[in-house]
């Protein structure tokens, strides 16, 4: 399997599992946790709400000093009257005022509420006893009569218990309420009309809130910070005068219970251990709306494209320049994805970090695996190359050793005192011959190396092939004569564009082999034909022939057939490899046909482009 195929197959696999990465529960949880983390890392914004919201808490101190919960409405009323005297803008009551208590206390609270310019009261949807029907719990009419609006106080945490979003509107069969925070926001702007609804959002007065109908008017709460970010005042401190009424001037006051074991608490992206009190969450909702700090997740298509882009980038890295960039891209991605997501979040876009990381890691693994395989193959090739090289060195060393031994022995002999002049001359000739052989071996070896490395460039020129072949025949004539082998030739005239030396080498090698591997007294036939497409040279002998299984291998470097390996004829097994290399470099091909015991036929085809 090739590396590219592996990358392709892997890429496809990752593409198929992309949707699973996008909608898998565990990854979704990862996305949510990453969102929390990035939100915590974001610097706190200069929130308008932080200056304009004050939390009025029925806290532990209030409860311990003014009686248990529910706190006497007369006490609450007293506190509120003091707050009202400071001229706040809006009072938001995050306490359900649906039950009657003492008449005087209820009347006092109604009186207190009347002193605020705008009051937003809480309503809640609660299931009836049988659990089947839901109905709204709303404040008593005397409280409602002065309310600017009623708002629902429902918050549905995600599956991990963290409240990240809010449904801006909630309905039962009969009626529907906007969220308490949204109504408070409307009260701040004194927008008398209820929100106007569009498919992508709603408008409150002159302000537009992006919350699509298709998404149940869901709003991501852009929390300002952990509990305690908004100014909080204990009701007790108002009652005993520690907090002056003037500190509520022009403010949005949110009244609610924070005493331990009472009032709603939810985990938020900022919560550690203890959840956040309901009033602080309302403050965060108002803050999101006031600042227009809306957060919106990537849509499914954008998310898919984003993951696709990551996979494509990794695949390119795995592919490009033999995967050299794969490791840096794999490492950079793991850092870059959260960093990009952080900046996107700051721009109000929630990017699924875990999905992106999962897609990146999956794609990187496939890429790294494919590249590892590729590197392993390369290593394998290198090892093979080394083995081949070692083998060649051995062969060359062997080839060199024979003439060297002869030279060594002869040179020793020549220096002996009682040796005749004639003998000396004979030895000198032998040394000369063996040295020539030695140089031949080295030259051939170097030529093979250079040709196969592509270093030796062909010096092409127009040559008459028949003349070249005739020259080779003449050179081989001496060898043939020794073995009484007849060489017949039938040569057409054909001009080719070729490197004469290289081609001479090739033709001579074919001829020399034919002579070398043929018995005494046999004959060799050389034919040169000029066809329409190619020039074709055929050397036919009546030699020992080559077994079918060995016919392909004889063109491999240093391959010698079994019968010749054991020194029947000397040779190095590089000649044919060189011939093939030369023919191939000329754009041609070489073929062999042979019958063991009967003879062989080597055909060289040179294409028209090389032939003129
Ligand atoms: P070398 O002749 O030096 O061994 P070559 O590469 O020229 O190397 O040839 C490779 C092998 O192919 C030879 O060792 C021999 O076994 C076989 N061979 C080549 N030419 C012939 C031929 N004409 N007839 C039979 N065997 C041949």
Coordinates of C-alpha atoms and ligand atoms in Angstrom, one line a residue:
X1 CA 0.0 0.0 0.0
X2 CA 1.4 3.4 -1.0
X3 CA 1.7 6.3 1.4
X4 CA -0.6 8.4 -0.7
X5 CA -3.3 5.7 -0.7
X6 CA -3.0 5.4 3.1
X7 CA -3.4 9.2 3.4
X8 CA -6.4 9.1 1.1
X9 CA -8.1 6.2 2.8
X10 CA -7.3 7.7 6.2
X11 CA -8.7 11.1 5.2
X12 CA -11.9 9.5 4.0
X13 CA -12.2 7.6 7.2
X14 CA -11.7 10.8 9.2
X15 CA -14.3 12.5 7.0
X16 CA -16.8 9.7 7.7
X17 CA -16.2 10.0 11.5
X18 CA -16.4 13.8 11.4
X19 CA -20.2 13.9 12.1
X20 CA -19.6 11.4 15.0
X21 CA -17.0 13.8 16.4
X22 CA -19.4 16.7 16.1
X23 CA -22.3 15.0 17.8
X24 CA -20.8 12.6 20.1
X25 CA -21.8 13.0 23.8
X26 CA -18.3 12.8 25.2
X27 CA -16.9 15.3 22.7
X28 CA -19.9 17.6 23.3
X29 CA -19.0 17.5 27.0
X30 CA -15.4 18.3 26.0
X31 CA -16.7 21.3 23.9
X32 CA -18.7 22.6 26.8
X33 CA -15.8 22.3 29.3
X34 CA -13.5 23.9 26.8
X35 CA -16.0 26.8 26.4
X36 CA -16.1 27.2 30.2
X37 CA -12.3 27.3 30.4
X38 CA -11.9 29.8 27.6
X39 CA -14.6 32.0 29.1
X40 CA -12.8 31.9 32.4
X41 CA -9.5 32.9 30.6
X42 CA -11.1 35.8 28.9
X43 CA -10.5 39.1 30.6
X44 CA -13.5 40.6 32.3
X45 CA -15.2 43.1 30.1
X46 CA -16.1 46.7 31.1
X47 CA -19.7 45.8 31.8
X48 CA -22.3 48.4 32.0
X49 CA -24.3 46.1 34.2
X50 CA -21.6 46.1 36.9
X51 CA -22.2 49.8 37.5
X52 CA -25.9 49.7 37.2
X53 CA -27.0 46.5 39.0
X54 CA -27.1 46.0 42.8
X55 CA -28.0 42.6 44.3
X56 CA -30.2 42.9 47.3
X57 CA -29.7 39.7 49.2
X58 CA -31.9 38.0 51.7
X59 CA -28.8 36.4 53.0
X60 CA -27.8 34.4 56.1
X61 CA -27.4 37.5 58.2
X62 CA -30.9 38.8 57.2
X63 CA -32.4 35.4 58.0
X64 CA -30.7 35.0 61.3
X65 CA -31.6 38.5 62.4
X66 CA -35.2 38.9 61.1
X67 CA -36.6 35.4 61.5
X68 CA -36.5 32.2 59.3
X69 CA -37.5 31.7 55.7
X70 CA -39.8 32.6 54.2
X71 CA -39.0 36.0 55.6
X72 CA -41.8 38.0 56.9
X73 CA -43.1 40.2 54.1
X74 CA -43.4 43.1 56.5
X75 CA -39.6 43.0 57.0
X76 CA -39.1 42.7 53.2
X77 CA -41.5 45.6 52.7
X78 CA -39.6 47.7 55.2
X79 CA -36.3 47.1 53.5
X80 CA -37.8 47.9 50.1
X81 CA -39.3 51.1 51.2
X82 CA -35.9 52.3 52.3
X83 CA -34.4 51.2 49.0
X84 CA -37.2 53.0 47.1
X85 CA -36.4 56.2 49.0
X86 CA -33.0 56.2 47.2
X87 CA -34.8 56.4 43.8
X88 CA -33.6 53.2 42.0
X89 CA -34.6 52.7 38.4
X90 CA -36.0 49.2 38.4
X91 CA -36.7 46.6 41.1
X92 CA -36.5 43.0 40.0
X93 CA -37.9 40.5 42.5
X94 CA -36.6 37.0 42.2
X95 CA -39.0 35.6 44.8
X96 CA -42.3 34.0 44.0
X97 CA -45.0 36.1 45.6
X98 CA -47.9 33.8 44.8
X99 CA -49.0 32.7 48.3
X100 CA -50.9 34.8 50.7
X101 CA -49.4 35.5 54.1
X102 CA -50.5 37.9 56.8
X103 CA -52.9 40.5 55.4
X104 CA -51.0 43.4 56.9
X105 CA -47.7 42.1 55.7
X106 CA -49.0 41.6 52.2
X107 CA -50.5 45.1 52.1
X108 CA -47.3 46.6 53.3
X109 CA -45.3 44.8 50.6
X110 CA -47.8 45.9 47.9
X111 CA -47.3 49.4 49.3
X112 CA -43.5 49.1 49.1
X113 CA -43.7 47.8 45.5
X114 CA -45.8 50.8 44.5
X115 CA -42.9 53.1 45.5
X116 CA -40.7 51.9 42.7
X117 CA -41.0 53.3 39.2
X118 CA -40.7 49.9 37.6
X119 CA -41.1 46.5 39.2
X120 CA -40.4 43.1 37.4
X121 CA -41.9 40.1 39.3
X122 CA -41.1 36.5 39.0
X123 CA -43.4 33.8 37.6
X124 CA -42.7 30.1 37.4
X125 CA -44.0 27.2 35.5
X126 CA -44.8 24.4 37.8
X127 CA -46.3 21.0 37.2
X128 CA -49.6 20.2 39.0
X129 CA -49.8 17.4 41.5
X130 CA -50.5 14.7 38.9
X131 CA -47.5 15.8 37.0
X132 CA -49.2 16.0 33.7
X133 CA -50.2 19.6 33.3
X134 CA -48.0 22.5 33.8
X135 CA -49.3 25.9 35.1
X136 CA -47.9 29.3 35.8
X137 CA -47.4 30.4 39.4
X138 CA -47.8 34.1 39.3
X139 CA -47.7 36.8 42.0
X140 CA -50.8 37.8 43.9
X141 CA -53.0 40.3 42.0
X142 CA -52.2 43.2 44.4
X143 CA -48.5 42.7 43.7
X144 CA -49.1 42.3 40.0
X145 CA -51.2 45.4 39.7
X146 CA -48.1 47.6 40.0
X147 CA -45.7 45.3 38.1
X148 CA -44.2 46.6 34.9
X149 CA -43.8 42.9 33.7
X150 CA -43.7 39.4 34.9
X151 CA -40.7 37.3 33.9
X152 CA -40.0 33.6 34.1
X153 CA -37.2 32.4 36.3
X154 CA -36.5 29.1 34.7
X155 CA -32.9 28.1 34.0
X156 CA -32.2 24.7 32.5
X157 CA -28.6 23.6 33.1
X158 CA -26.9 21.4 30.5
X159 CA -26.4 17.7 31.1
X160 CA -23.3 18.3 33.1
X161 CA -25.3 20.6 35.5
X162 CA -23.8 23.8 34.3
X163 CA -26.2 26.6 33.4
X164 CA -24.8 28.1 30.2
X165 CA -27.9 29.1 28.3
X166 CA -31.3 30.6 29.0
X167 CA -34.6 30.2 27.1
X168 CA -35.7 33.8 26.6
X169 CA -39.3 32.7 26.5
X170 CA -41.3 29.9 28.1
X171 CA -44.9 28.9 27.6
X172 CA -47.6 26.5 28.8
X173 CA -50.8 25.8 26.9
X174 CA -52.3 29.2 27.8
X175 CA -49.7 31.8 28.3
X176 CA -46.1 32.7 27.7
X177 CA -43.6 34.7 29.6
X178 CA -40.3 36.3 28.7
X179 CA -37.3 35.7 31.0
X180 CA -37.0 37.8 34.1
X181 CA -33.7 39.2 32.9
X182 CA -35.1 40.2 29.5
X183 CA -38.1 41.9 31.2
X184 CA -35.7 43.8 33.5
X185 CA -33.7 44.8 30.4
X186 CA -36.9 46.1 28.8
X187 CA -37.7 48.0 32.0
X188 CA -34.3 49.6 31.9
X189 CA -35.0 51.0 28.5
X190 CA -38.6 51.8 29.3
X191 CA -39.8 49.9 26.3
X192 CA -43.5 49.7 26.9
X193 CA -44.2 47.3 24.1
X194 CA -43.5 43.6 24.6
X195 CA -40.6 42.3 22.5
X196 CA -41.2 42.1 18.7
X197 CA -40.3 38.7 17.4
X198 CA -38.4 37.9 14.2
X199 CA -37.2 34.5 13.0
X200 CA -33.6 35.2 13.9
X201 CA -34.1 37.4 17.0
X202 CA -36.3 39.8 18.9
X203 CA -36.2 43.5 19.4
X204 CA -36.7 45.1 22.7
X205 CA -37.3 48.8 22.2
X206 CA -34.5 49.9 20.0
X207 CA -32.3 47.0 20.9
X208 CA -32.0 43.8 18.9
X209 CA -31.3 40.4 20.7
X210 CA -30.1 37.6 18.4
X211 CA -32.1 34.5 19.6
X212 CA -33.5 32.4 16.7
X213 CA -37.0 31.0 16.9
X214 CA -35.7 27.8 15.5
X215 CA -33.5 27.5 18.5
X216 CA -36.3 28.1 21.0
X217 CA -35.0 31.7 21.5
X218 CA -32.0 30.3 23.3
X219 CA -29.5 32.9 24.7
X220 CA -25.9 32.0 25.8
X221 CA -25.2 33.8 29.1
X222 CA -22.0 35.7 28.8
X223 CA -21.0 35.5 32.4
X224 CA -19.0 38.4 33.7
X225 CA -17.2 36.5 36.3
X226 CA -17.6 34.3 39.4
X227 CA -20.1 34.9 42.2
X228 CA -19.4 38.3 43.8
X229 CA -18.7 40.1 40.5
X230 CA -21.8 42.2 41.0
X231 CA -22.2 44.5 43.9
X232 CA -24.2 42.8 46.7
X233 CA -26.0 44.3 49.6
X234 CA -27.6 42.4 52.5
X235 CA -31.2 43.3 53.2
X236 CA -30.2 43.4 56.8
X237 CA -27.7 46.1 56.2
X238 CA -30.4 48.2 54.5
X239 CA -32.7 47.6 57.4
X240 CA -30.2 48.7 60.0
X241 CA -29.1 51.7 58.0
X242 CA -25.5 50.4 57.2
X243 CA -26.3 50.8 53.5
X244 CA -27.7 54.2 52.7
X245 CA -30.7 54.4 50.4
X246 CA -28.7 56.8 48.2
X247 CA -26.5 53.9 47.0
X248 CA -29.5 52.6 45.0
X249 CA -30.0 55.8 43.0
X250 CA -30.7 55.0 39.4
X251 CA -29.8 51.3 39.9
X252 CA -31.4 48.1 38.9
X253 CA -32.0 46.3 42.1
X254 CA -32.4 42.5 42.1
X255 CA -34.0 41.1 45.2
X256 CA -33.6 37.4 46.0
X257 CA -32.6 34.8 48.5
X258 CA -29.0 33.8 48.9
X259 CA -29.2 32.3 52.4
X260 CA -27.6 28.8 52.6
X261 CA -30.0 26.0 51.8
X262 CA -32.5 28.4 50.2
X263 CA -33.0 30.0 46.9
X264 CA -31.8 28.6 43.6
X265 CA -28.1 27.9 42.9
X266 CA -26.6 26.8 39.7
X267 CA -23.2 25.8 38.5
X268 CA -21.8 28.2 36.0
X269 CA -18.6 28.1 33.9
X270 CA -17.1 30.1 36.8
X271 CA -18.4 28.0 39.6
X272 CA -15.9 26.2 41.8
X273 CA -17.6 24.0 44.5
X274 CA -20.6 26.1 45.2
X275 CA -23.1 27.1 42.6
X276 CA -24.0 30.7 41.7
X277 CA -27.0 32.3 43.4
X278 CA -30.1 33.0 41.2
X279 CA -29.8 36.8 41.6
X280 CA -26.2 36.8 40.4
X281 CA -27.2 34.7 37.4
X282 CA -30.0 37.2 36.6
X283 CA -27.4 40.0 36.9
X284 CA -25.2 38.1 34.4
X285 CA -28.2 37.7 32.0
X286 CA -29.0 41.5 32.3
X287 CA -25.3 42.2 31.8
X288 CA -25.2 40.1 28.6
X289 CA -28.2 42.0 27.2
X290 CA -27.0 45.4 28.3
X291 CA -23.6 45.0 26.9
X292 CA -24.9 43.2 23.7
X293 CA -22.2 40.6 24.5
X294 CA -23.9 37.9 22.6
X295 CA -22.2 34.5 22.1
X296 CA -23.3 32.2 19.3
X297 CA -22.0 28.8 18.5
X298 CA -20.9 27.9 15.0
X299 CA -23.8 26.4 12.9
X300 CA -23.6 22.7 11.9
X301 CA -22.4 23.6 8.4
X302 CA -19.8 26.0 9.6
X303 CA -18.7 23.5 12.2
X304 CA -18.4 20.8 9.6
X305 CA -16.4 23.1 7.3
X306 CA -14.1 24.1 10.1
X307 CA -13.4 20.5 10.9
X308 CA -13.0 19.7 7.2
X309 CA -10.5 22.5 6.9
X310 CA -8.5 21.1 9.8
X311 CA -8.5 17.6 8.3
X312 CA -7.6 19.0 4.9
X313 CA -4.6 21.0 6.4
X314 CA -3.3 17.9 8.1
X315 CA -3.7 15.7 5.0
X316 CA -1.8 18.3 3.0
X317 CA 1.0 18.3 5.6
X318 CA 1.1 14.5 5.4
X319 CA 1.2 14.6 1.7
X320 CA 3.4 17.5 0.9
X321 CA 7.2 17.1 0.6
X322 CA 7.1 13.5 1.9
X323 CA 5.3 14.5 5.1
X324 CA 8.2 16.6 6.4
X325 CA 5.7 19.1 7.9
X326 CA 3.5 16.4 9.5
X327 CA 5.0 16.5 13.0
X328 CA 5.2 20.3 13.2
X329 CA 1.6 20.6 12.0
X330 CA 0.4 17.9 14.4
X331 CA 2.0 19.7 17.3
X332 CA 1.1 23.2 16.2
X333 CA -2.5 22.2 15.7
X334 CA -2.9 21.1 19.3
X335 CA -1.8 24.5 20.5
X336 CA -3.3 26.6 17.7
X337 CA -6.9 25.2 17.9
X338 CA -7.5 26.4 21.5
X339 CA -5.8 29.7 20.8
X340 CA -7.9 30.3 17.7
X341 CA -11.0 29.3 19.6
X342 CA -10.1 31.7 22.4
X343 CA -9.9 34.6 20.0
X344 CA -13.1 33.5 18.3
X345 CA -14.9 33.4 21.6
X346 CA -13.7 36.9 22.3
X347 CA -15.3 37.9 19.1
X348 CA -18.5 36.2 20.3
X349 CA -18.2 32.9 18.3
X350 CA -18.2 29.6 20.2
X351 CA -16.0 27.2 18.4
X352 CA -16.2 23.5 19.3
X353 CA -12.7 23.0 20.7
X354 CA -12.9 19.3 21.6
X355 CA -14.4 18.4 18.2
X356 CA -11.7 20.3 16.4
X357 CA -9.0 18.8 18.6
X358 CA -10.5 15.3 18.0
X359 CA -10.6 15.8 14.3
X360 CA -7.1 17.2 14.3
X361 CA -5.7 14.3 16.4
X362 CA -7.5 11.7 14.4
X363 CA -6.2 13.2 11.1
X364 CA -2.7 13.6 12.5
X365 CA -2.6 10.0 13.7
X366 CA -3.6 8.8 10.3
X367 CA -1.0 11.1 8.6
X368 CA 1.7 10.2 11.0
X369 CA 1.0 6.5 10.5
X370 CA 1.0 6.8 6.8
X371 CA 4.3 8.7 7.0
X372 CA 5.7 6.3 9.5
X373 CA 5.0 3.5 7.0
X374 CA 6.5 5.5 4.3
X375 CA 9.6 6.1 6.4
X376 CA 9.8 2.4 7.2
X377 CA 9.6 1.6 3.5
X378 CA 12.3 4.1 2.8
X379 CA 14.5 2.7 5.6
X380 CA 13.9 -0.8 4.1
X381 CA 15.0 0.5 0.8
X382 CA 18.1 2.0 2.4
X383 CA 18.9 -1.2 4.1
X384 CA 18.5 -3.1 0.9
X385 CA 20.6 -0.5 -0.8
X386 CA 23.4 -1.0 1.7
X387 CA 23.2 -4.8 1.4
X388 CA 23.3 -4.4 -2.4
X389 CA 26.3 -2.1 -2.0
X390 CA 28.1 -4.5 0.3
X391 CA 27.5 -7.3 -2.1
X392 CA 28.8 -5.3 -5.0
X393 CA 31.9 -4.3 -3.1
X394 CA 32.5 -8.0 -2.4
X395 CA 32.1 -8.8 -6.0
X396 CA 34.4 -6.1 -7.1
X397 CA 36.9 -7.0 -4.5
X398 CA 36.8 -10.6 -5.8
X399 CA 37.3 -9.4 -9.3
X400 CA 40.2 -7.2 -8.3
X401 CA 41.7 -9.9 -6.2
X402 CA 42.4 -12.4 -9.1
X403 CA 44.5 -10.0 -11.2
X404 CA 46.1 -8.6 -8.1
X405 CA 47.2 -12.0 -6.9
X406 CA 48.7 -12.6 -10.3
X407 CA 50.6 -9.3 -10.3
X408 CA 51.8 -9.9 -6.8
X409 CA 53.1 -13.3 -7.6
X410 CA 54.7 -12.2 -10.9
X411 CA 56.4 -9.2 -9.4
X412 CA 58.0 -11.4 -6.8
X413 CA 59.1 -13.8 -9.5
X414 CA 60.7 -11.1 -11.7
X415 CA 63.0 -9.9 -8.9
X416 CA 64.6 -13.4 -8.5
X417 CA 68.3 -13.4 -9.5
X418 CA 68.5 -16.5 -11.7
X419 CA 65.7 -15.6 -14.0
X420 CA 66.2 -15.4 -17.7
X421 CA 65.6 -12.3 -19.8
X422 CA 63.0 -14.1 -21.8
X423 CA 61.1 -15.2 -18.7
X424 CA 61.4 -11.7 -17.4
X425 CA 59.7 -10.3 -20.5
X426 CA 57.0 -13.0 -20.3
X427 CA 56.3 -12.0 -16.7
X428 CA 56.3 -8.3 -17.5
X429 CA 53.7 -9.0 -20.2
X430 CA 51.6 -10.9 -17.7
X431 CA 51.8 -8.1 -15.2
X432 CA 50.8 -5.6 -18.0
X433 CA 47.8 -7.8 -19.0
X434 CA 46.6 -8.3 -15.5
X435 CA 47.0 -4.6 -14.7
X436 CA 44.9 -3.9 -17.8
X437 CA 42.3 -6.3 -16.5
X438 CA 42.3 -4.6 -13.1
X439 CA 41.8 -1.3 -14.7
X440 CA 39.0 -2.7 -16.8
X441 CA 37.2 -4.0 -13.7
X442 CA 37.5 -0.7 -11.9
X443 CA 36.3 1.3 -15.0
X444 CA 33.3 -1.0 -15.5
X445 CA 32.4 -0.7 -11.8
X446 CA 32.6 3.1 -11.9
X447 CA 30.6 3.2 -15.1
X448 CA 27.8 1.1 -13.6
X449 CA 27.8 3.4 -10.6
X450 CA 27.7 6.6 -12.6
X451 CA 25.2 5.4 -15.1
X452 CA 22.7 4.1 -12.5
X453 CA 23.2 7.2 -10.5
X454 CA 22.3 9.2 -13.6
X455 CA 25.6 11.1 -13.4
X456 CA 26.9 9.8 -16.7
X457 CA 25.1 11.9 -19.3
X458 CA 24.8 10.4 -22.7
X459 CA 26.9 12.2 -25.4
X460 CA 24.4 11.7 -28.2
X461 CA 25.3 12.2 -31.8
X462 CA 24.3 10.8 -35.1
X463 CA 26.0 7.4 -35.7
X464 CA 25.8 4.7 -38.2
X465 CA 24.8 1.7 -36.2
X466 CA 25.9 -0.9 -38.7
X467 CA 29.5 0.5 -38.5
X468 CA 29.4 0.5 -34.8
X469 CA 28.2 -3.1 -34.7
X470 CA 30.9 -4.1 -37.2
X471 CA 33.5 -2.6 -34.9
X472 CA 32.3 -4.6 -31.9
X473 CA 32.3 -7.8 -34.0
X474 CA 35.9 -7.1 -34.9
X475 CA 36.8 -6.6 -31.2
X476 CA 35.1 -9.8 -30.2
X477 CA 36.7 -11.6 -33.2
X478 CA 39.8 -12.6 -31.3
X479 CA 37.8 -14.2 -28.5
X480 CA 35.6 -16.0 -31.0
X481 CA 38.7 -17.2 -33.0
X482 CA 40.1 -18.8 -29.9
X483 CA 36.9 -20.8 -29.5
X484 CA 36.5 -21.3 -33.3
X485 CA 33.1 -19.6 -33.1
X486 CA 31.8 -18.1 -36.4
X487 CA 30.1 -14.7 -36.2
X488 CA 27.6 -14.1 -39.0
X489 CA 26.2 -10.6 -39.6
X490 CA 23.3 -9.2 -41.5
X491 CA 23.3 -5.5 -40.9
X492 CA 20.9 -2.9 -42.4
X493 CA 22.1 0.7 -42.6
X494 CA 20.5 2.7 -39.9
X495 CA 21.5 6.1 -38.4
X496 CA 20.7 6.7 -34.8
X497 CA 21.1 9.5 -32.4
X498 CA 23.1 7.9 -29.6
X499 CA 26.2 7.9 -27.4
X500 CA 28.7 5.9 -29.5
X501 CA 30.9 4.8 -26.6
X502 CA 28.1 3.6 -24.5
X503 CA 26.4 1.8 -27.3
X504 CA 29.7 0.3 -28.3
X505 CA 30.0 -0.9 -24.8
X506 CA 26.6 -2.5 -24.8
X507 CA 26.9 -4.2 -28.2
X508 CA 30.4 -5.5 -27.4
X509 CA 29.1 -6.9 -24.0
X510 CA 26.3 -8.8 -25.7
X511 CA 28.7 -10.2 -28.3
X512 CA 31.3 -11.0 -25.7
X513 CA 28.7 -12.8 -23.6
X514 CA 27.5 -14.8 -26.6
X515 CA 31.1 -15.9 -27.2
X516 CA 31.8 -16.5 -23.6
X517 CA 28.7 -18.7 -22.9
X518 CA 28.8 -20.7 -26.2
X519 CA 30.7 -23.9 -26.8
X520 CA 33.7 -24.2 -29.1
X521 CA 32.8 -24.5 -32.8
X522 CA 29.3 -23.0 -32.5
X523 CA 28.1 -19.9 -34.4
X524 CA 26.7 -16.5 -33.5
X525 CA 24.4 -14.4 -35.7
X526 CA 24.0 -10.7 -35.5
X527 CA 21.1 -9.0 -37.2
X528 CA 20.4 -5.2 -37.5
X529 CA 17.0 -4.1 -38.8
X530 CA 15.6 -0.7 -39.3
X531 CA 11.8 -0.9 -38.7
X532 CA 9.3 2.0 -39.0
X533 CA 9.3 2.6 -35.3
X534 CA 12.5 1.2 -34.0
X535 CA 15.9 0.0 -34.9
X536 CA 16.4 -3.6 -33.8
X537 CA 19.6 -5.4 -33.0
X538 CA 19.5 -9.2 -32.3
X539 CA 22.4 -11.3 -31.1
X540 CA 21.6 -15.1 -31.4
X541 CA 24.0 -17.7 -30.0
X542 CA 24.0 -21.5 -29.7
X543 CA 25.2 -21.4 -26.2
X544 CA 24.2 -23.0 -22.9
X545 CA 21.0 -20.9 -22.6
X546 CA 19.3 -19.5 -19.6
X547 CA 16.6 -21.1 -17.4
X548 CA 13.2 -19.2 -17.7
X549 CA 13.2 -18.2 -14.0
X550 CA 16.7 -16.7 -14.4
X551 CA 16.0 -14.8 -17.6
X552 CA 14.6 -11.7 -15.9
X553 CA 17.2 -11.7 -13.2
X554 CA 20.3 -11.7 -15.5
X555 CA 19.7 -7.9 -15.9
X556 CA 20.1 -7.4 -12.2
X557 CA 23.4 -6.2 -11.0
X558 CA 25.8 -8.9 -10.1
X559 CA 23.4 -11.6 -10.9
X560 CA 25.0 -14.6 -12.5
X561 CA 23.1 -17.7 -13.5
X562 CA 23.5 -20.8 -11.3
X563 CA 25.7 -22.6 -13.7
X564 CA 28.1 -19.8 -14.1
X565 CA 28.3 -18.7 -10.5
X566 CA 30.8 -21.5 -9.8
X567 CA 33.6 -20.1 -11.9
X568 CA 32.9 -22.0 -15.1
X569 CA 33.4 -18.7 -16.9
X570 CA 34.8 -15.7 -15.1
X571 CA 32.6 -12.7 -14.9
X572 CA 31.1 -10.2 -12.5
X573 CA 27.5 -10.2 -13.4
X574 CA 27.4 -6.4 -14.0
X575 CA 27.8 -6.4 -17.8
X576 CA 24.1 -7.0 -18.6
X577 CA 22.9 -4.6 -15.9
X578 CA 25.1 -2.0 -17.6
X579 CA 23.8 -2.9 -21.1
X580 CA 20.2 -2.6 -19.9
X581 CA 20.9 0.8 -18.2
X582 CA 22.5 2.1 -21.4
X583 CA 19.6 0.9 -23.6
X584 CA 17.1 2.3 -21.2
X585 CA 18.8 5.7 -21.1
X586 CA 18.6 5.7 -24.9
X587 CA 14.8 5.2 -24.5
X588 CA 14.9 1.7 -25.7
X589 CA 14.5 -1.8 -24.2
X590 CA 16.2 -5.1 -24.1
X591 CA 14.6 -8.6 -24.2
X592 CA 16.0 -12.1 -24.0
X593 CA 14.6 -15.4 -25.3
X594 CA 16.4 -18.5 -24.4
X595 CA 16.2 -22.2 -24.3
X596 CA 18.5 -24.0 -21.9
X597 CA 21.0 -26.1 -23.7
X598 CA 20.1 -24.7 -27.1
X599 CA 21.0 -21.0 -27.1
X600 CA 19.9 -17.5 -26.4
X601 CA 18.7 -14.5 -28.3
X602 CA 19.2 -10.9 -27.0
X603 CA 17.2 -8.2 -28.8
X604 CA 17.8 -4.5 -28.4
X605 CA 15.1 -2.0 -29.5
X606 CA 16.0 1.6 -30.0
X607 CA 12.9 3.8 -30.5
X608 CA 12.4 6.2 -33.4
X609 CA 13.0 9.2 -31.3
X610 CA 16.6 8.0 -30.8
X611 CA 16.8 6.7 -34.3
X612 CA 17.0 9.1 -37.2
Ligands
LIG1 P1 29.0 -11.7 -16.5 O1 29.0 -12.2 -17.9 O2 30.1 -10.9 -16.2 O3 28.7 -12.8 -15.5 P2 26.6 -10.3 -17.3 O4 25.8 -9.3 -16.5 O5 27.1 -10.0 -18.6 O6 27.8 -10.7 -16.3 O7 25.7 -11.6 -17.4 C1 25.0 -12.1 -16.3 C2 24.8 -13.5 -16.4 O8 23.9 -13.9 -17.4 C3 26.0 -14.3 -16.7 O9 26.7 -14.6 -15.6 C4 25.4 -15.5 -17.3 O10 25.1 -16.5 -16.4 C5 24.2 -15.1 -18.0 N1 24.3 -14.8 -19.5 C6 24.6 -13.6 -20.1 N2 24.7 -13.8 -21.4 C7 24.4 -15.1 -21.7 C8 24.3 -15.8 -22.9 N3 24.5 -15.3 -24.1 N4 24.1 -17.1 -22.8 C9 23.9 -17.7 -21.5 N5 24.0 -17.0 -20.4 C10 24.2 -15.7 -20.4

